[in-house]
Short mmCIF file of C-alpha atoms in Angstrom, two decimals:
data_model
loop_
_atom_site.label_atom_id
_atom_site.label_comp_id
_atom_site.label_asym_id
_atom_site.label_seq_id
_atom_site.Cartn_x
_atom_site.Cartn_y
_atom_site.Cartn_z
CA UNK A 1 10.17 9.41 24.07
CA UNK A 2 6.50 10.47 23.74
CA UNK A 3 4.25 7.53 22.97
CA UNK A 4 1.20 8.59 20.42
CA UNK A 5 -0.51 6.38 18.44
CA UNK A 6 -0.42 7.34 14.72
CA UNK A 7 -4.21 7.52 13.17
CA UNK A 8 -4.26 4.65 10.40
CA UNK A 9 -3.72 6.38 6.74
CA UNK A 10 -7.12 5.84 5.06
CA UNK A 11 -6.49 3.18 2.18
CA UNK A 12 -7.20 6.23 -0.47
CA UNK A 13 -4.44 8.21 0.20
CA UNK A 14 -1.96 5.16 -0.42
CA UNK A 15 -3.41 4.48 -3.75
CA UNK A 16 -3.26 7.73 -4.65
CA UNK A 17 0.65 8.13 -4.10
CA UNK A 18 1.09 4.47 -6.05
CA UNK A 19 -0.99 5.68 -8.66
CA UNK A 20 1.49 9.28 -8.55
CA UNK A 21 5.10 6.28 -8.34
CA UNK A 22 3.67 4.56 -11.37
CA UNK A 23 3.42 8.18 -13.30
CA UNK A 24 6.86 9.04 -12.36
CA UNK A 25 7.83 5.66 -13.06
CA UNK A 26 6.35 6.08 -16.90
CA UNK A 27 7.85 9.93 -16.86
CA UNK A 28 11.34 8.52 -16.37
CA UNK A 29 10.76 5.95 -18.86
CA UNK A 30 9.55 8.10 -21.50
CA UNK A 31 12.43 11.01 -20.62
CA UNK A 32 15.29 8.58 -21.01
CA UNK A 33 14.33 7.19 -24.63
CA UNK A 34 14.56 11.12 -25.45
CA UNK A 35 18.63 12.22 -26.23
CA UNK A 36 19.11 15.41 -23.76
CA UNK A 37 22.62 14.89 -23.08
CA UNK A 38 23.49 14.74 -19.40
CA UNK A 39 20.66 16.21 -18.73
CA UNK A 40 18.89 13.04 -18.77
CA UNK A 41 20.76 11.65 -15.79
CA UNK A 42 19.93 14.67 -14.20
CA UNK A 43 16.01 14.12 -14.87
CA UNK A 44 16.39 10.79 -13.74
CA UNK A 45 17.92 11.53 -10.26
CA UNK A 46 15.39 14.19 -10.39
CA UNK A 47 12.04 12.31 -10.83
CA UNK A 48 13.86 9.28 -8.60
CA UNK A 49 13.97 11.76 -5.56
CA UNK A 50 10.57 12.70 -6.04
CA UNK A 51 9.88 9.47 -6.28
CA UNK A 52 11.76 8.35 -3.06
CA UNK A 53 10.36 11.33 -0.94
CA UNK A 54 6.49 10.54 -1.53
CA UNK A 55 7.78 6.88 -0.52
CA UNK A 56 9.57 8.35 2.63
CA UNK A 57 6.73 10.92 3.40
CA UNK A 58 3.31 8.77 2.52
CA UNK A 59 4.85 4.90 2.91
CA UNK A 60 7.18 5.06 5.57
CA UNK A 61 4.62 7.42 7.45
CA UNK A 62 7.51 10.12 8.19
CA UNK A 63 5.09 12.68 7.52
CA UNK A 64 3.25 11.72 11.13
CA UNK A 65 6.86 11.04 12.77
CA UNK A 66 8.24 13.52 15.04
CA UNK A 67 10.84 15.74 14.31
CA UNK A 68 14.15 13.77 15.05
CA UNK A 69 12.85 11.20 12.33
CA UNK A 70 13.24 14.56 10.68
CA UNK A 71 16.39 15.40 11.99
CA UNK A 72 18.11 11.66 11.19
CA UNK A 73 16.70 11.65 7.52
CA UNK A 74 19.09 15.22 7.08
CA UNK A 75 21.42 14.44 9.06
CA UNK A 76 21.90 11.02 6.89
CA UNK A 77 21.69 13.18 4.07
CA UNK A 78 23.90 15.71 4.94
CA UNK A 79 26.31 12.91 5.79
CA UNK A 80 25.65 11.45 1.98
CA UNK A 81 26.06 14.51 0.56
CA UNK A 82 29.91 14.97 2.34
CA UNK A 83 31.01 11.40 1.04
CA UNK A 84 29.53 11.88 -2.67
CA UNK A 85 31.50 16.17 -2.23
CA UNK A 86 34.69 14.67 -1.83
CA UNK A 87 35.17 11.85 -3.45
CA UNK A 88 34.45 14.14 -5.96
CA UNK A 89 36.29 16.89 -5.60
CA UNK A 90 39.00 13.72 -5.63
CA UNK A 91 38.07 11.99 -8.84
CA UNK A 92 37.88 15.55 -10.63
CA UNK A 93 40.86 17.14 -9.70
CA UNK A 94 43.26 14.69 -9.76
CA UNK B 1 3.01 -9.63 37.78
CA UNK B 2 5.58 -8.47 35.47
CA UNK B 3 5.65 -4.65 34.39
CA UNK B 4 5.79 -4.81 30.79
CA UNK B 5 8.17 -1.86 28.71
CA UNK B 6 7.87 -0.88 25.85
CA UNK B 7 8.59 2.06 23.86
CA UNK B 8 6.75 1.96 20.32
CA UNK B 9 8.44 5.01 19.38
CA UNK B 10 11.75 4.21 20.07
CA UNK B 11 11.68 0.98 18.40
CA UNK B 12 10.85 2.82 15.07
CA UNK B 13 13.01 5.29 15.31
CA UNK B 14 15.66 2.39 15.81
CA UNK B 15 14.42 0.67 12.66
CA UNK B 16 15.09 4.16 10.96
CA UNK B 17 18.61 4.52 12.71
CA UNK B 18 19.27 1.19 10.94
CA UNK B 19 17.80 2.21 7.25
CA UNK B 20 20.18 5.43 7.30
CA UNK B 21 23.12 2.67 7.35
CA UNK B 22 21.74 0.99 4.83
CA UNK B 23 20.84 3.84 2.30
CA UNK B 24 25.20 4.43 3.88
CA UNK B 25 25.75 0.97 2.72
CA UNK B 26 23.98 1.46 -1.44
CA UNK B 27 25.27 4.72 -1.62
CA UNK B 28 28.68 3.22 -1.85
CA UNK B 29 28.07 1.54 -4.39
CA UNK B 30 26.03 4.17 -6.05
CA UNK B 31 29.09 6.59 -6.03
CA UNK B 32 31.37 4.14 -7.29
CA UNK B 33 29.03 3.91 -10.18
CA UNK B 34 29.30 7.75 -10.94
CA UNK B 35 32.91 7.60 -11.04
CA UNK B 36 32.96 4.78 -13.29
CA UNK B 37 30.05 6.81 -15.36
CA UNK B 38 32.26 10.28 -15.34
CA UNK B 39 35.36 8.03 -16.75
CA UNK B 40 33.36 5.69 -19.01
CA UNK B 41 30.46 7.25 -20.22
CA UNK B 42 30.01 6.01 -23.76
CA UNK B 43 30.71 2.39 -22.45
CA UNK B 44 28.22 2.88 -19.59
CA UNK B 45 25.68 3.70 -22.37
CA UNK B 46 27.06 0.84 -24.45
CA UNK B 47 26.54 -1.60 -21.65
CA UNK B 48 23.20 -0.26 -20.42
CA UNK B 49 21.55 -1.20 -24.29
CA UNK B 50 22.59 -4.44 -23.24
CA UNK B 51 20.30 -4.45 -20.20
CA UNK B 52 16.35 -5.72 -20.66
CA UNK B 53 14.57 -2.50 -20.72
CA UNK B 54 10.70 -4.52 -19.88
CA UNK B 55 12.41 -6.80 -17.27
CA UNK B 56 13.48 -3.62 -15.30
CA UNK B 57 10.26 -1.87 -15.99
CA UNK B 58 8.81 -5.00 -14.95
CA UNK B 59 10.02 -5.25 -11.52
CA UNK B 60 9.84 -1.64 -10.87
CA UNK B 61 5.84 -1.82 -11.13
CA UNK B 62 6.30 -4.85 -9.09
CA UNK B 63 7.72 -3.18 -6.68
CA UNK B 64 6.35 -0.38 -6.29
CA UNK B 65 2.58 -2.76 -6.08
CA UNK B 66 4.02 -4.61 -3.34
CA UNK B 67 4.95 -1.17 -1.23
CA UNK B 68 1.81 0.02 -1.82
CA UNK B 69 0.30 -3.95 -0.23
CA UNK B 70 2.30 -3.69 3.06
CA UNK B 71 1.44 -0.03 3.62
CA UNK B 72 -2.07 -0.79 3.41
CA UNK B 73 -1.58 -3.81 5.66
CA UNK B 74 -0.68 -1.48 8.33
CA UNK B 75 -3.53 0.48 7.64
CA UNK B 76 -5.54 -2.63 8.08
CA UNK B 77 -4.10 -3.75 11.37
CA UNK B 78 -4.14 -0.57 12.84
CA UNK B 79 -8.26 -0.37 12.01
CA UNK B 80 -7.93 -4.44 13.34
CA UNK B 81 -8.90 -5.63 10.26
CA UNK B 82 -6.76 -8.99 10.79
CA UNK B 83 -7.57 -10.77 7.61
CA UNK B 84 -7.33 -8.09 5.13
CA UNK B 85 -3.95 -7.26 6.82
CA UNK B 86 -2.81 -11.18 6.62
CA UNK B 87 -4.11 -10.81 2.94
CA UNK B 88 -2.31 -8.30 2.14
CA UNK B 89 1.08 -9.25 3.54
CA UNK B 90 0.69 -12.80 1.58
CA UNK B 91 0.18 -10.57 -1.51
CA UNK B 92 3.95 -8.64 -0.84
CA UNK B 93 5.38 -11.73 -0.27
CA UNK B 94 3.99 -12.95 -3.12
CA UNK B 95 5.31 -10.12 -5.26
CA UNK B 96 8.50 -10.36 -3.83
CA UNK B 97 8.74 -13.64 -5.35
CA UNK B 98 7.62 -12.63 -8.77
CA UNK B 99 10.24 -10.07 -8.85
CA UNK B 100 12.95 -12.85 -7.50
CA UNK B 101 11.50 -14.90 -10.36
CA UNK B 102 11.44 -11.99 -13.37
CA UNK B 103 15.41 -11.41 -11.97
CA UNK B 104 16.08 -15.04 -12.16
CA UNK B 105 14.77 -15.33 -15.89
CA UNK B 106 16.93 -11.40 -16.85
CA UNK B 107 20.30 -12.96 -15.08
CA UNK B 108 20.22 -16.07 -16.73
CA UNK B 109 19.66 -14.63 -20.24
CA UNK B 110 22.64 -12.56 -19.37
CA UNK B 111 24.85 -15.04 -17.90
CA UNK B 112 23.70 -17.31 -21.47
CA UNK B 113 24.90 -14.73 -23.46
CA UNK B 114 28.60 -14.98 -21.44
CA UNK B 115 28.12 -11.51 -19.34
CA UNK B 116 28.63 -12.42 -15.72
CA UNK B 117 31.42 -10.77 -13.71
CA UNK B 118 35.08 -12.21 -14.68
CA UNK B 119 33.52 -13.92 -18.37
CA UNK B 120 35.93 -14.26 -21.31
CA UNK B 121 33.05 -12.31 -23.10
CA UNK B 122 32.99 -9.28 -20.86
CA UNK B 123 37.17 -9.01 -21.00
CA UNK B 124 36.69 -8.89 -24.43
CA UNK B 125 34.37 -5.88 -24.09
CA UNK B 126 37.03 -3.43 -22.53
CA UNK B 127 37.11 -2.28 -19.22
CA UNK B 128 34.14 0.18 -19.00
CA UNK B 129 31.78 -2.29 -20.03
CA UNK B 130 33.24 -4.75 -17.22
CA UNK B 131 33.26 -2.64 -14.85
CA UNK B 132 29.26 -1.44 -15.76
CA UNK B 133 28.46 -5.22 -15.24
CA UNK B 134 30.47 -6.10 -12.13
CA UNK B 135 28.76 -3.25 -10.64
CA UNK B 136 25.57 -4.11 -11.34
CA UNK B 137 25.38 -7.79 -10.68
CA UNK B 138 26.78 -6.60 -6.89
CA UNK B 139 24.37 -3.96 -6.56
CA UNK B 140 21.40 -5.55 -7.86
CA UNK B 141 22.32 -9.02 -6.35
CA UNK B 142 22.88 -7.03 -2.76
CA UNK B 143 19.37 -5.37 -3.50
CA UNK B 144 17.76 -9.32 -4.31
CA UNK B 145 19.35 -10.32 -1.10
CA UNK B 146 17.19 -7.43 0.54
CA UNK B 147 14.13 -8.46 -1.17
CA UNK B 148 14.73 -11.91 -0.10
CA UNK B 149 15.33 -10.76 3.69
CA UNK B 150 12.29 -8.75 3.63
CA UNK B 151 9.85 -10.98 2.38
CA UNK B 152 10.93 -13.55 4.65
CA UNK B 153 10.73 -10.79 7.78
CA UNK B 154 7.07 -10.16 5.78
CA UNK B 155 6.02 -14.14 6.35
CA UNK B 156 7.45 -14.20 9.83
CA UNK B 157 5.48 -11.29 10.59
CA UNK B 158 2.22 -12.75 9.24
CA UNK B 159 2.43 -16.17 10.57
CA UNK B 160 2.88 -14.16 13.93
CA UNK B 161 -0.56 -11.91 13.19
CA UNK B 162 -2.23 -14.98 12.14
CA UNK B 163 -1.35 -16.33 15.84
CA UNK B 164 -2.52 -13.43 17.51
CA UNK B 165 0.82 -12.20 18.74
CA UNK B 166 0.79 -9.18 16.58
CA UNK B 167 -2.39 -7.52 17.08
CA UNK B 168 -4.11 -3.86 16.19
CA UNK B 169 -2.66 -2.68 19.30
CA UNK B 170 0.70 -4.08 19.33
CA UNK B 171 2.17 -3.94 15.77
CA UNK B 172 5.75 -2.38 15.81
CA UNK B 173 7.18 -5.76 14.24
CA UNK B 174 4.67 -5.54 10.95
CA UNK B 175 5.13 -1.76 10.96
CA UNK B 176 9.27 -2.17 11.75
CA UNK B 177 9.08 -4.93 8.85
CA UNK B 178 6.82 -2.52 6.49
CA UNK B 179 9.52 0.38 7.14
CA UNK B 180 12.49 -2.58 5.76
CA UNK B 181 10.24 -3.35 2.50
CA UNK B 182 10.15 0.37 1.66
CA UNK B 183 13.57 0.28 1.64
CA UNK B 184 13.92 -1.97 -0.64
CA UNK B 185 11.68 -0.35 -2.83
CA UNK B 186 13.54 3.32 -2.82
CA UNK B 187 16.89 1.28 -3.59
CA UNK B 188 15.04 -0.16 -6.61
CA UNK B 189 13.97 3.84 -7.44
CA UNK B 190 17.38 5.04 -7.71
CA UNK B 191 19.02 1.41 -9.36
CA UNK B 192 16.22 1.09 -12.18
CA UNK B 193 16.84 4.63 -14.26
CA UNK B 194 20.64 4.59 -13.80
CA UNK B 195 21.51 0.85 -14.62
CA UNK B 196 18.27 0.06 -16.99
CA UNK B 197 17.67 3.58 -18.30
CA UNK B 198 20.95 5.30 -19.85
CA UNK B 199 20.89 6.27 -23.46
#
C-alpha cells in the first residue's frame, strides 16, 4: 500500500462540522415533536445519515483516504442494504 | 540493527475492516427493531414517551463534543503539539464518563419505576412495549460497553503520548483509537432519534 502522510485538518474545519452535528442534532429534535406520520421516521433516518456521513467524511478523515476506504464503506453498505432487503421482503410477505 | 515495518496505511484500513463488522454487528439489532416497529407501532410510540427526552439529548451533545475533542487531538499531534493533544484526549475521556454517568442516573430512574428487561411491570405492559425495552437496554447497554472500551483505548493511548511512545510522526494507535470513538458516536446518531425520538 502507498504510504502518504495525511496534512493535519486545520482545527476550523472540525468545529465547523460539530457546529453543522449540533444543527442536525436540534433539526431532528424539533422534526420529531411535529406529527408527520411515518414520515417522521423517515426524516429521522434522513438527517441521521447526513449526520453520520459528515462524521465519516470530516471525523474519520475518509475524505483524504484512498479509494478502497471508499470501496469497503459501499461494499459494507451494499452488504447492509441485502440483510435489511430480505429480511424484509420476509417479514412483509409472510 | 533491526529493519523496522510498518505500514501506516494498512493498519487504518484494518481498523476500518474492523468498524464495517461492527456497524454488521448494530445493524442487527437495528433491523430487529424495525420489525418490531412495523408489527408494534403504536406500542413503540407508547414506550418511547416513556424514554427521558433531555437525558438522550443530553448525551447526544455529549457525544458529539467529545468526537469533535479526539479529532482535534489528531490534528494536534500531527502539527506535534503534544500537550494540547494529551489535553484534549483527557477531555474525551472525560466526556465519556459524563455520558456513562447521565446513562447511569436515566437507567436507574427506569429500573425504579420497574422497567428493566423480564419486570412484572413491563409483562404487564403487553408485548410491544417489552419487546421496545428489551431492545433498547441491549442496544444501548452494547453501545455503553463501546463507550467504555473506547475511552479506556483513549487513556491507554494518552498515557502512551505522554511517554513519548506515540509521537507526531508515529501516531496510528491515537488515530486507530480516534477512528473507534467515532464509531461510537455514529451508533449514538442512528440509536438517539429512533429509541428517544418517536411520536
Amino acid at each position: 500500500m502507498s504510504e502518504h502522510k495525511h496534512e493535519p485538518v486545520p482545527y476550523r474545519t472540525f468545529i465547523q462540522i460539530w457546529v453543522a452535528l449540533l444543527v442536525l442534532t436540534g433539526v431532528t429534535i424539533a422534526v420529531s415533536r411535529i406529527h408527520l406520520g411515518a414520515l417522521n421516521i423517515w426524516v429521522a433516518l434522513g438527517v441521521a445519515s447526513l449526520k453520520s456521513s459528515l462524521v465519516l467524511f470530516f471525523f474519520m478523515h475518509l475524505k483524504q483516504e484512498g479509494r478502497l476506504f471508499k470501496i469497503g464503506l459501499l461494499v459494507m453498505l451494499v452488504i447492509l442494504a441485502i440483510f435489511i432487503g430480505m429480511t424484509f421482503t420476509d417479514v412483509l410477505y409472510r | 540493527m533491526s529493519i523496522e515495518h510498518r505500514d501506516d496505511t494498512g493498519a487504518r484500513f484494518g481498523m476500518w475492516l474492523f468498524l464495517y463488522t461492527e456497524v454488521i454487528l448494530f445493524s442487527g439489532l437495528f433491523i430487529l427493531y424495525a420489525v418490531a416497529l412495523s408489527k408494534f407501532p403504536a406500542q413503540y410510540s407508547e414506550a418511547s414517551h416513556k424514554l427521558n427526552i433531555y437525558f438522550g439529548s443530553i448525551n447526544t451533545v455529549v457525544l458529539l463534543t467529545s468526537s469533535l475533542t479526539i479529532a482535534l487531538a489528531l490534528s494536534a499531534i500531527q502539527m506535534n503539539r503534544i500537550r494540547q493533544c494529551l489535553n484534549l484526549c483527557w477531555v474525551t475521556v472525560a466526556l465519556a464518563i459524563v455520558f456513562l454517568i447521565n446513562k447511569y442516573f436515566e437507567w436507574s430512574a427506569e429500573i425504579s419505576h420497574g422497567i428493566y428487561p423480564g419486570s412484572p411491570e413491563l409483562a404487564e405492559m403487553g408485548a410491544g412495549v417489552a419487546s421496545f425495552f428489551n431492545l433498547y437496554y441491549f442496544t444501548a447497554g452494547l453501545h455503553g460497553l463501546h463507550v467504555l472500551i473506547g475511552a479506556t483505548l483513549i487513556s491507554i493511548v494518552a498515557i502512551m503520548t505522554a511517554k513519548g511512545k506515540v509521537t507526531s510522526d508515529r501516531f496510528t494507535l491515537l488515530e486507530n483509537s480516534a477512528l473507534y470513538w467515532h464509531l461510537v458516536d455514529l451508533v449514538w446518531i442512528f440509536l438517539f432519534p429512533l429509541y428517544y425520538l418517536i411520536l
